[in-house]
Tab-separated table of C-alpha atoms in Angstrom:
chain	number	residue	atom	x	y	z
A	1	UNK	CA	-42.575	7.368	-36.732
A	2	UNK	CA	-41.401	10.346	-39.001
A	3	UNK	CA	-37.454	11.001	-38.927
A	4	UNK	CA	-36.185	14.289	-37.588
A	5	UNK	CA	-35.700	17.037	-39.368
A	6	UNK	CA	-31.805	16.306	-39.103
A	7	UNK	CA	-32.389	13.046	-41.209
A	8	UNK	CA	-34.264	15.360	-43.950
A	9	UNK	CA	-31.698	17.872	-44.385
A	10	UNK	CA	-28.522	15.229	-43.975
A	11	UNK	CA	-30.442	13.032	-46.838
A	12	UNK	CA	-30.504	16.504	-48.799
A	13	UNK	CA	-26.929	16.589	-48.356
A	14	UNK	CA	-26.272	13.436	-49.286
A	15	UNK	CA	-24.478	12.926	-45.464
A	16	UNK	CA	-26.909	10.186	-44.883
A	17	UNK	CA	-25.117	6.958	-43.500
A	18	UNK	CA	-24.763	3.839	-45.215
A	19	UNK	CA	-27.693	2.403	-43.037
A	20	UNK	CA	-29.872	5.145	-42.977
A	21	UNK	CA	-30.516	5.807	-46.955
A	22	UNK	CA	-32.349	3.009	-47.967
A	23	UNK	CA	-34.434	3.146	-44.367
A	24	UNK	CA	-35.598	6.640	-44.883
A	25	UNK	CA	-36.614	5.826	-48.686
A	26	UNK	CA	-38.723	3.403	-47.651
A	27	UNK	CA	-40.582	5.688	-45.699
A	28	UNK	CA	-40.613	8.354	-47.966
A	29	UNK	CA	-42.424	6.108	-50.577
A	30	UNK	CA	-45.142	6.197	-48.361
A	31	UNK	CA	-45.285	9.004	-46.446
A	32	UNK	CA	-46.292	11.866	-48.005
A	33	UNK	CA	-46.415	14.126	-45.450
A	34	UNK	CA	-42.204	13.493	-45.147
A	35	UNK	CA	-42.114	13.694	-49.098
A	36	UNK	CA	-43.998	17.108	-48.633
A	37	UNK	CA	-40.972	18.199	-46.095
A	38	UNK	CA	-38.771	17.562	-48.052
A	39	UNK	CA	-39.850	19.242	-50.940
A	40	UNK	CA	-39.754	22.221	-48.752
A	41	UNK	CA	-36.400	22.016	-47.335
A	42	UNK	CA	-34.858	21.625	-50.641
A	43	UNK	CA	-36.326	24.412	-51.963
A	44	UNK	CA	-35.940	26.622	-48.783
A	45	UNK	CA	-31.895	25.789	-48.809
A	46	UNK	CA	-31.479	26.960	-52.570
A	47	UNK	CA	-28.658	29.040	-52.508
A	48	UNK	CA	-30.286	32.419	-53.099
A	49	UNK	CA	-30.303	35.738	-51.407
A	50	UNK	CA	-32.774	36.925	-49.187
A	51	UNK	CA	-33.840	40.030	-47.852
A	52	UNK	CA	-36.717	39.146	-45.678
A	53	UNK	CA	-34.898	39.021	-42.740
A	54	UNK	CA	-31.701	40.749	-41.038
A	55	UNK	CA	-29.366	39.892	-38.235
A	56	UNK	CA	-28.908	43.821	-36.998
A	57	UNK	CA	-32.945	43.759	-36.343
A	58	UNK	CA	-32.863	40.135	-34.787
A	59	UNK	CA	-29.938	41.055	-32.413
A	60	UNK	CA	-31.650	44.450	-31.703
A	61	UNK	CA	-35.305	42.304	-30.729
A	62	UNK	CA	-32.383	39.840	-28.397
A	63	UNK	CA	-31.064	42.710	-26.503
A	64	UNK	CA	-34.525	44.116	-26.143
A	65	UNK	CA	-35.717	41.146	-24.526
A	66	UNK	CA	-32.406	41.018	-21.937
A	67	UNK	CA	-32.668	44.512	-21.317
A	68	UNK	CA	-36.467	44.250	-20.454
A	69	UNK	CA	-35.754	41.343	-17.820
A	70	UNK	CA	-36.839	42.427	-14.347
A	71	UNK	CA	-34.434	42.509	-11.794
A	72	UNK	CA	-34.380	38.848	-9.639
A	73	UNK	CA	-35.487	37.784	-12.787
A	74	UNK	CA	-33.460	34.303	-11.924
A	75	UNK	CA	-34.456	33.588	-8.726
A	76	UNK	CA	-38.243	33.371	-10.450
A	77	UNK	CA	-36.939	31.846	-13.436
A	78	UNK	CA	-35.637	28.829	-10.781
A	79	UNK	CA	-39.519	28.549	-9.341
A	80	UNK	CA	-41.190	28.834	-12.510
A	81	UNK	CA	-39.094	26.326	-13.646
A	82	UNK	CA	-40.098	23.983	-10.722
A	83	UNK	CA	-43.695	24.406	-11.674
A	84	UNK	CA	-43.100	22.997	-15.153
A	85	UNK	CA	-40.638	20.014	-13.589
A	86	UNK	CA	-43.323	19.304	-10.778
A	87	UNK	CA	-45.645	17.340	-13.776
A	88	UNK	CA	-42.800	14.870	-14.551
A	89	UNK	CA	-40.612	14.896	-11.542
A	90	UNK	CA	-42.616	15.632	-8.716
A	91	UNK	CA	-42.424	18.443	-6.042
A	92	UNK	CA	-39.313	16.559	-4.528
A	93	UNK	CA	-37.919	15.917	-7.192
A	94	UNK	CA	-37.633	19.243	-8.841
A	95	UNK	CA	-36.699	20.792	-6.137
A	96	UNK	CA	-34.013	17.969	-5.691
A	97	UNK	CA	-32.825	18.954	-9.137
A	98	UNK	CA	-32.713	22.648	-9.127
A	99	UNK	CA	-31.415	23.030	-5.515
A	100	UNK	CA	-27.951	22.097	-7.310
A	101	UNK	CA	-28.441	25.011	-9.562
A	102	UNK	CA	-26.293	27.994	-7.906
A	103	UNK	CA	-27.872	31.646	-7.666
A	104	UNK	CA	-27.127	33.838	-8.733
A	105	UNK	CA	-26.154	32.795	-12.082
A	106	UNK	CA	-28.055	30.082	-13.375
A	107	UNK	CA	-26.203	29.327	-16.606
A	108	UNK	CA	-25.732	25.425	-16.040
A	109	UNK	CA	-29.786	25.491	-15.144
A	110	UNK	CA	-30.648	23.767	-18.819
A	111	UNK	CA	-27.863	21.003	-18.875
A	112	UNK	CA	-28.232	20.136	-15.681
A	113	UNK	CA	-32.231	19.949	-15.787
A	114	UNK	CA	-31.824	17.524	-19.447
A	115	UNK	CA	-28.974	15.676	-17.816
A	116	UNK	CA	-31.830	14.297	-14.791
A	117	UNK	CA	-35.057	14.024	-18.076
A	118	UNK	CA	-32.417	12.301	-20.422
A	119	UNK	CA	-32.892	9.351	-17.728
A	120	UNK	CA	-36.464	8.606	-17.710
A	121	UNK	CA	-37.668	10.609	-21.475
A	122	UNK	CA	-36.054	9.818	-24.705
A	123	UNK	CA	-34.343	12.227	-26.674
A	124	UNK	CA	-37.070	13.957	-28.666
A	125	UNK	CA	-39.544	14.277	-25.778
A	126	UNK	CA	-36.710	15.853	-23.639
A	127	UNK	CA	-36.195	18.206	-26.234
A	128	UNK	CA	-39.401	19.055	-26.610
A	129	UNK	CA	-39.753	19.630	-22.709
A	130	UNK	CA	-36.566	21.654	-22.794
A	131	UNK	CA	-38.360	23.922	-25.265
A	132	UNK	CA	-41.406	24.324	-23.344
A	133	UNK	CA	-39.558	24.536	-20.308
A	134	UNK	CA	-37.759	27.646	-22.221
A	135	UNK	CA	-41.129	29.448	-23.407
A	136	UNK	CA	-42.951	29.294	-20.107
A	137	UNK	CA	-40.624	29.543	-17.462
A	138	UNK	CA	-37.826	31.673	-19.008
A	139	UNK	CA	-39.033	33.897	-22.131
A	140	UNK	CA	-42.678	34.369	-22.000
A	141	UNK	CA	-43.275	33.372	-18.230
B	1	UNK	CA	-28.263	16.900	-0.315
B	2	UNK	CA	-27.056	16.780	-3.820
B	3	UNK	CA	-23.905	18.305	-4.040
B	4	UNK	CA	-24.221	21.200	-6.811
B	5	UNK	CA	-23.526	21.454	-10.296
B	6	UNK	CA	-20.430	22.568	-11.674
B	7	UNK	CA	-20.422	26.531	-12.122
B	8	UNK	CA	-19.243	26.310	-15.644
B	9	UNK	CA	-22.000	28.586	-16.649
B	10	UNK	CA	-22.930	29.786	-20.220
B	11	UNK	CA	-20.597	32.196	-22.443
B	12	UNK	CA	-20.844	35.450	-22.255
B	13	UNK	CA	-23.987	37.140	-23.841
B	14	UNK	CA	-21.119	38.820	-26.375
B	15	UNK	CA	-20.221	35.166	-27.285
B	16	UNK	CA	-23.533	34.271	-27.856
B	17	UNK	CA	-24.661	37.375	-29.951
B	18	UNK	CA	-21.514	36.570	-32.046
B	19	UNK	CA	-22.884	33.157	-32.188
B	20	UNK	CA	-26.392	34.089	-33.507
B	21	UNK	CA	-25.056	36.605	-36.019
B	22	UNK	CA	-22.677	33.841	-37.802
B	23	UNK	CA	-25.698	31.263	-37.437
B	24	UNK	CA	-28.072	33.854	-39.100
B	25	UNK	CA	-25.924	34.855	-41.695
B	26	UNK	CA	-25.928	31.206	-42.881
B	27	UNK	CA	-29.652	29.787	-42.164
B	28	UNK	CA	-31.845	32.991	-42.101
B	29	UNK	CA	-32.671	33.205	-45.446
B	30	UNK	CA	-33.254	29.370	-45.665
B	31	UNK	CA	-35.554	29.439	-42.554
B	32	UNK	CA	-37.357	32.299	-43.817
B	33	UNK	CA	-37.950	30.555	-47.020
B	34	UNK	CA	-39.076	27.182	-45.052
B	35	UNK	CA	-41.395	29.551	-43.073
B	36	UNK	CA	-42.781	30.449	-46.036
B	37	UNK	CA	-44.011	27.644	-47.867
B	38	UNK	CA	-45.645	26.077	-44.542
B	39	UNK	CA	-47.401	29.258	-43.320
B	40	UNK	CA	-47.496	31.398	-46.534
B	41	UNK	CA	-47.428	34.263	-44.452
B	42	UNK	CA	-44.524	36.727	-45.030
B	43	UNK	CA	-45.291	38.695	-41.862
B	44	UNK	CA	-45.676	35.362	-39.700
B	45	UNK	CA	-42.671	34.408	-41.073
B	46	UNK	CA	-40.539	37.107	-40.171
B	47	UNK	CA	-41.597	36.796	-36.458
B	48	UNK	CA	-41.183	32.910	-36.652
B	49	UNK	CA	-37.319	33.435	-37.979
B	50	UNK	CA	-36.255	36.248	-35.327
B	51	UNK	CA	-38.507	33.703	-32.371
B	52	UNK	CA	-35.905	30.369	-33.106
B	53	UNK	CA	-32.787	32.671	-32.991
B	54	UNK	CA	-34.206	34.523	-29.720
B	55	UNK	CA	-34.492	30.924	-28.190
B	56	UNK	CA	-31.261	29.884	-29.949
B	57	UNK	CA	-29.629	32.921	-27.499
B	58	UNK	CA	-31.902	32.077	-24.632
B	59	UNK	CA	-31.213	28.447	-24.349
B	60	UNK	CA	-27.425	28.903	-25.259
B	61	UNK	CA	-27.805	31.724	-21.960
B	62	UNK	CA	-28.516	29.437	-19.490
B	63	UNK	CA	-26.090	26.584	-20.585
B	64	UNK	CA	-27.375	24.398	-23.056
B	65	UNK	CA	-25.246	23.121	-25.805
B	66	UNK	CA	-27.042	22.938	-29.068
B	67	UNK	CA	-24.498	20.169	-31.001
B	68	UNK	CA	-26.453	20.452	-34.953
B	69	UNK	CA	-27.660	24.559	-34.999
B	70	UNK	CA	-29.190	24.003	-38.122
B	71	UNK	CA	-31.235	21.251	-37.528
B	72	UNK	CA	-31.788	22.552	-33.953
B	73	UNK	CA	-33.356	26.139	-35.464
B	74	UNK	CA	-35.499	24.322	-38.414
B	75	UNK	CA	-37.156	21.718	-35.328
B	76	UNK	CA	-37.946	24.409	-33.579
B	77	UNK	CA	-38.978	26.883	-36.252
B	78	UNK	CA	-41.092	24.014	-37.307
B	79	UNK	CA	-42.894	23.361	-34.153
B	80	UNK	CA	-43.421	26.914	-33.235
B	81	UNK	CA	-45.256	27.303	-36.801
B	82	UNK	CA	-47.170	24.738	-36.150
B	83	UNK	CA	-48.226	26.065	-32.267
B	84	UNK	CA	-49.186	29.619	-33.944
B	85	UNK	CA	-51.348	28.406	-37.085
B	86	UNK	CA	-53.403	25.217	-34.711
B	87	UNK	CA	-53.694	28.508	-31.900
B	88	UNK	CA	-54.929	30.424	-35.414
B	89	UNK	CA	-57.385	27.837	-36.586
B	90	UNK	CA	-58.680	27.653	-32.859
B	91	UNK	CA	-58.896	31.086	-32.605
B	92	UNK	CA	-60.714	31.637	-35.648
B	93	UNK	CA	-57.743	34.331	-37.092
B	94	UNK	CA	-58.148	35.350	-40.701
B	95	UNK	CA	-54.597	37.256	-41.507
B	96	UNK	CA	-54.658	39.997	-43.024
B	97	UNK	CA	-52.865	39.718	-45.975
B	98	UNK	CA	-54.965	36.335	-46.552
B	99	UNK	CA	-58.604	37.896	-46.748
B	100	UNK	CA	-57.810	39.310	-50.680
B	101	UNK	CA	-57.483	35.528	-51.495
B	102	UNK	CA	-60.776	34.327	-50.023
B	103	UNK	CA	-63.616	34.059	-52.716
B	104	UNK	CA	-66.763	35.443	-52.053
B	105	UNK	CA	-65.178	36.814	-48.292
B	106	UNK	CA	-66.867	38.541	-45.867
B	107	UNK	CA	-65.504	42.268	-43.730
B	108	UNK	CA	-67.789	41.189	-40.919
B	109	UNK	CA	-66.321	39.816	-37.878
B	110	UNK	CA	-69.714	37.732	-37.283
B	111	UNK	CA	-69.471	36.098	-41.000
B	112	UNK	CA	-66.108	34.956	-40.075
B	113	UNK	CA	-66.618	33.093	-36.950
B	114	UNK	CA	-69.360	31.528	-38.998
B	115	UNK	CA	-67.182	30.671	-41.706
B	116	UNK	CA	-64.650	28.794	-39.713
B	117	UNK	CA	-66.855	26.890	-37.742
B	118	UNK	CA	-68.312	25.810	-40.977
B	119	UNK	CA	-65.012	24.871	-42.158
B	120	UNK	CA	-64.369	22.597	-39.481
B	121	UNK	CA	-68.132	21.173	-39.947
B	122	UNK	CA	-67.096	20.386	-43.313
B	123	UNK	CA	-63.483	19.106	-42.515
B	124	UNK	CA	-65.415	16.599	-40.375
B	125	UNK	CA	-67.122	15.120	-42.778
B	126	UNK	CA	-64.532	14.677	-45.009
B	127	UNK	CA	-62.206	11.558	-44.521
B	128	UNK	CA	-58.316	12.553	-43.932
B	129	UNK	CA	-57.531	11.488	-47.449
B	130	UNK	CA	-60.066	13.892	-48.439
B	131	UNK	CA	-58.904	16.221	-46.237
B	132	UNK	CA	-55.011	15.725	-47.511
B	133	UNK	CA	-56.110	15.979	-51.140
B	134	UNK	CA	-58.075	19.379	-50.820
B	135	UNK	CA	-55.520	20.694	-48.808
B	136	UNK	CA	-52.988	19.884	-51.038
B	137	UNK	CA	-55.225	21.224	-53.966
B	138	UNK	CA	-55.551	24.448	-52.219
B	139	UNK	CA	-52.103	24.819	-51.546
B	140	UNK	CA	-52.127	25.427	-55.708
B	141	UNK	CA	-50.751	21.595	-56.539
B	142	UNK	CA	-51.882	19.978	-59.567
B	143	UNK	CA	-53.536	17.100	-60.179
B	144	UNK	CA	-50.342	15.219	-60.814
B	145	UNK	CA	-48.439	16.718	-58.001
B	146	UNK	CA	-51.104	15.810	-55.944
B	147	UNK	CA	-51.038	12.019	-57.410
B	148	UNK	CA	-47.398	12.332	-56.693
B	149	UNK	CA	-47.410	13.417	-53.112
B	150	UNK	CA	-50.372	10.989	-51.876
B	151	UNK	CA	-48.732	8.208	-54.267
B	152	UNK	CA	-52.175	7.760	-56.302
B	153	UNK	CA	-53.102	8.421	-59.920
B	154	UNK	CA	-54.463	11.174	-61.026
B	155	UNK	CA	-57.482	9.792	-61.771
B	156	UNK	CA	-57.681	9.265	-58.093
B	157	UNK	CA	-57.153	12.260	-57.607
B	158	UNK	CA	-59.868	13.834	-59.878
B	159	UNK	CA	-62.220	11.034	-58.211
B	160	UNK	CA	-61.484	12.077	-54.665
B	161	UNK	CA	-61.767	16.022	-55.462
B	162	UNK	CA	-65.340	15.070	-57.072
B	163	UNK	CA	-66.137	13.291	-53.681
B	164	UNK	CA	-65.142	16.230	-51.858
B	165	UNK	CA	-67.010	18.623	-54.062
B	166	UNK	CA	-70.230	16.026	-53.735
B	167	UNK	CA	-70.152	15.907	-50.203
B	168	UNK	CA	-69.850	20.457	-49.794
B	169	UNK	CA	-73.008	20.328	-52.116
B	170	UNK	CA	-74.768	18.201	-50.109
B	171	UNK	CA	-73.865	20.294	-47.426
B	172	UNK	CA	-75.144	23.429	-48.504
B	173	UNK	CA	-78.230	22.109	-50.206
B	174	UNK	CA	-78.954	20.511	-46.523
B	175	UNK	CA	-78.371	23.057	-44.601
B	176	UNK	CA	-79.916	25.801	-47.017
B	177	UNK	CA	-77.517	28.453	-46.015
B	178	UNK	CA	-77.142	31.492	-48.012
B	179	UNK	CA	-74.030	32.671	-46.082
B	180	UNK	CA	-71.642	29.426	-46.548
B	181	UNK	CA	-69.329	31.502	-48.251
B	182	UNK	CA	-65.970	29.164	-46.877
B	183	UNK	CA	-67.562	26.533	-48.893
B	184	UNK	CA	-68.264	28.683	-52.101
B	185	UNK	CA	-63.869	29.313	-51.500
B	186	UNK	CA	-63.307	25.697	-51.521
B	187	UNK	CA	-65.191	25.286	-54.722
B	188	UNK	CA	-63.730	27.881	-56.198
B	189	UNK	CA	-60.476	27.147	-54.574
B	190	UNK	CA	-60.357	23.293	-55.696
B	191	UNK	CA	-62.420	23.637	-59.066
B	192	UNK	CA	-59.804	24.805	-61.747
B	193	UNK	CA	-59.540	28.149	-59.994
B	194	UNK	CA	-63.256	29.088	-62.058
B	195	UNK	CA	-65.580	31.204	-60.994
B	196	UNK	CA	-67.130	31.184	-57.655
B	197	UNK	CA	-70.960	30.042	-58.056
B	198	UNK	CA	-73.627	29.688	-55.642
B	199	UNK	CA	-75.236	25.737	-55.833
């Protein structure tokens, strides 16, 4: 199993724990795929300037994308959502799960939804959900 | 019924922006620069950078607590790299600013969908150390940092590029196809950088 990209970048910063050093070392002698990360993270967190990207036209693509939200844009957030919970929990059991989600305002929608997966998935797969859950039901429905 | 959550809701969008500004100012130019060197694609890049730090808002929006940013944003700049370029390869996309470093390319649409599905003709044949040692090589990585990355010698090395170039030529002799031109690029691409030659 590869580490997370947390490991990579704490072993770059030398915040690795005790344990942890010689454990990802050994992996990294044989893995080059990991070696090949980390090649890249060290040279993409050399302290240099860059240009190539700025926060005024980041925030400015942000507020595009709230402003462009239709109006009971959470009410079908909360059933697209259900659609991508119905695979893992079941009809029921989404439902059971967002019904405690108050609308409007649905800003405790993502804790509560990893709370119920952080029983049944490990961490990285809820994660992963989470994300997916946040593409398809949320930005890019 | 379940009783409902607590209504502790997200911060306020202003929060947030504030948020992705201070995060950006300290990991956009490293994120960029990781972008980079997995896609080598400046304009894909861009996107990819400004895509985490939209999530980043959208997920902090509806609640979620993100404890390590900076790992958070690389994980998911990483994965969302690696969605675009497999939906690239499966969609047969040449970019743009990629086709003035093909060898012997091709302008026509046709000759392109060709090409790729060629590609992944020969990229079957190949075994995935094969496969890892050409890439590598056409990512530009010598012979040694090759050796080093796949922990071989370099003679390896040179004896697995030879088995790769073997196994294109019998390819192309087989198949008697004028119009290989992806495989012409890999020579070309894994031989030295010399001259592009029809076999």
């Amino acid at each position: 199993m590869h580490p997370d990209i947390d490991v990579l970048l704490r072993y770059l910063d030398h915040e690795l724990l005790p344990a942890e050093f010689p454990k990802l070392e050994k992996h990294l002698d044989r893995c080059a795929e990991c070696r090949l990360e980390v090649d890249r993270l060290r040279a993409a967190t050399a302290p240099e300037p860059c240009a190539a990207v700025s926060a005024p036209v980041t925030l400015a693509e942000i507020r595009d994308w709230s402003s462009s939200r239709p109006s009971a844009h959470e009410a079908a957030v909360i059933s697209r959502m259900a659609a991508e919970l119905d695979p893992y929990l079941g009809p029921s059991g989404s439902a059971a799960v967002l019904d405690r989600v108050s609308v409007p305002g649905t800003g405790n929608m993502l804790p509560g939804v990893e709370r119920v997966l952080a029983d049944f998935l490990g961490r990285r797969a809820v994660a992963n959900l989470i994300d997916r859950i946040v593409e398809h039901a949320i930005m890019r429905p | 019924m379940m009783s409902p959550l607590p209504t502790t809701g997200s911060a306020p969008d202003s929060q947030i922006e504030a948020e992705v500004v201070r995060l950006h100012e300290q990991f956009a130019a490293h994120l960029f620069r990781y972008a980079a060197s997995v896609c080598d694609s400046e304009d894909l890049s861009k996107d990819a950078v400004q895509e985490v730090f939209l999530r980043y808002f959208v997920q902090r929006q509806y609640g979620r607590e993100i404890g390590n940013p900076r790992a958070w944003l690389f994980q998911v700049l990483r994965n969302f790299l690696r969605d675009r370029m497999s939906s690239a390869a499966a969609t047969r996309e040449v970019a743009g600013e990629n086709l003035d470093h093909m060898a012997c390319d091709s302008h026509n649409p046709e000759a392109l969908v060709k090409r790729s599905q060629t590609a992944r003709e020969i990229a079957g044949s190949l075994s995935d150390r094969e496969l890892e040692c050409l890439q590598l090589r056409t990512e530009g990585l010598s012979y040694e940092e090759i050796g080093v990355a796949m922990a071989v010698r370099i003679g390896t090395v040179g004896a697995m590029l030879s088995r790769v170039h073997e196994k294109i030529r019998r390819r192309v002799v087989v198949d008697g196809d004028p119009e290989l031109d992806l495989a012409r690029a890999i020579f070309h691409l894994a031989d030295e950088g010399g001259p592009c030659t029809q076999t």
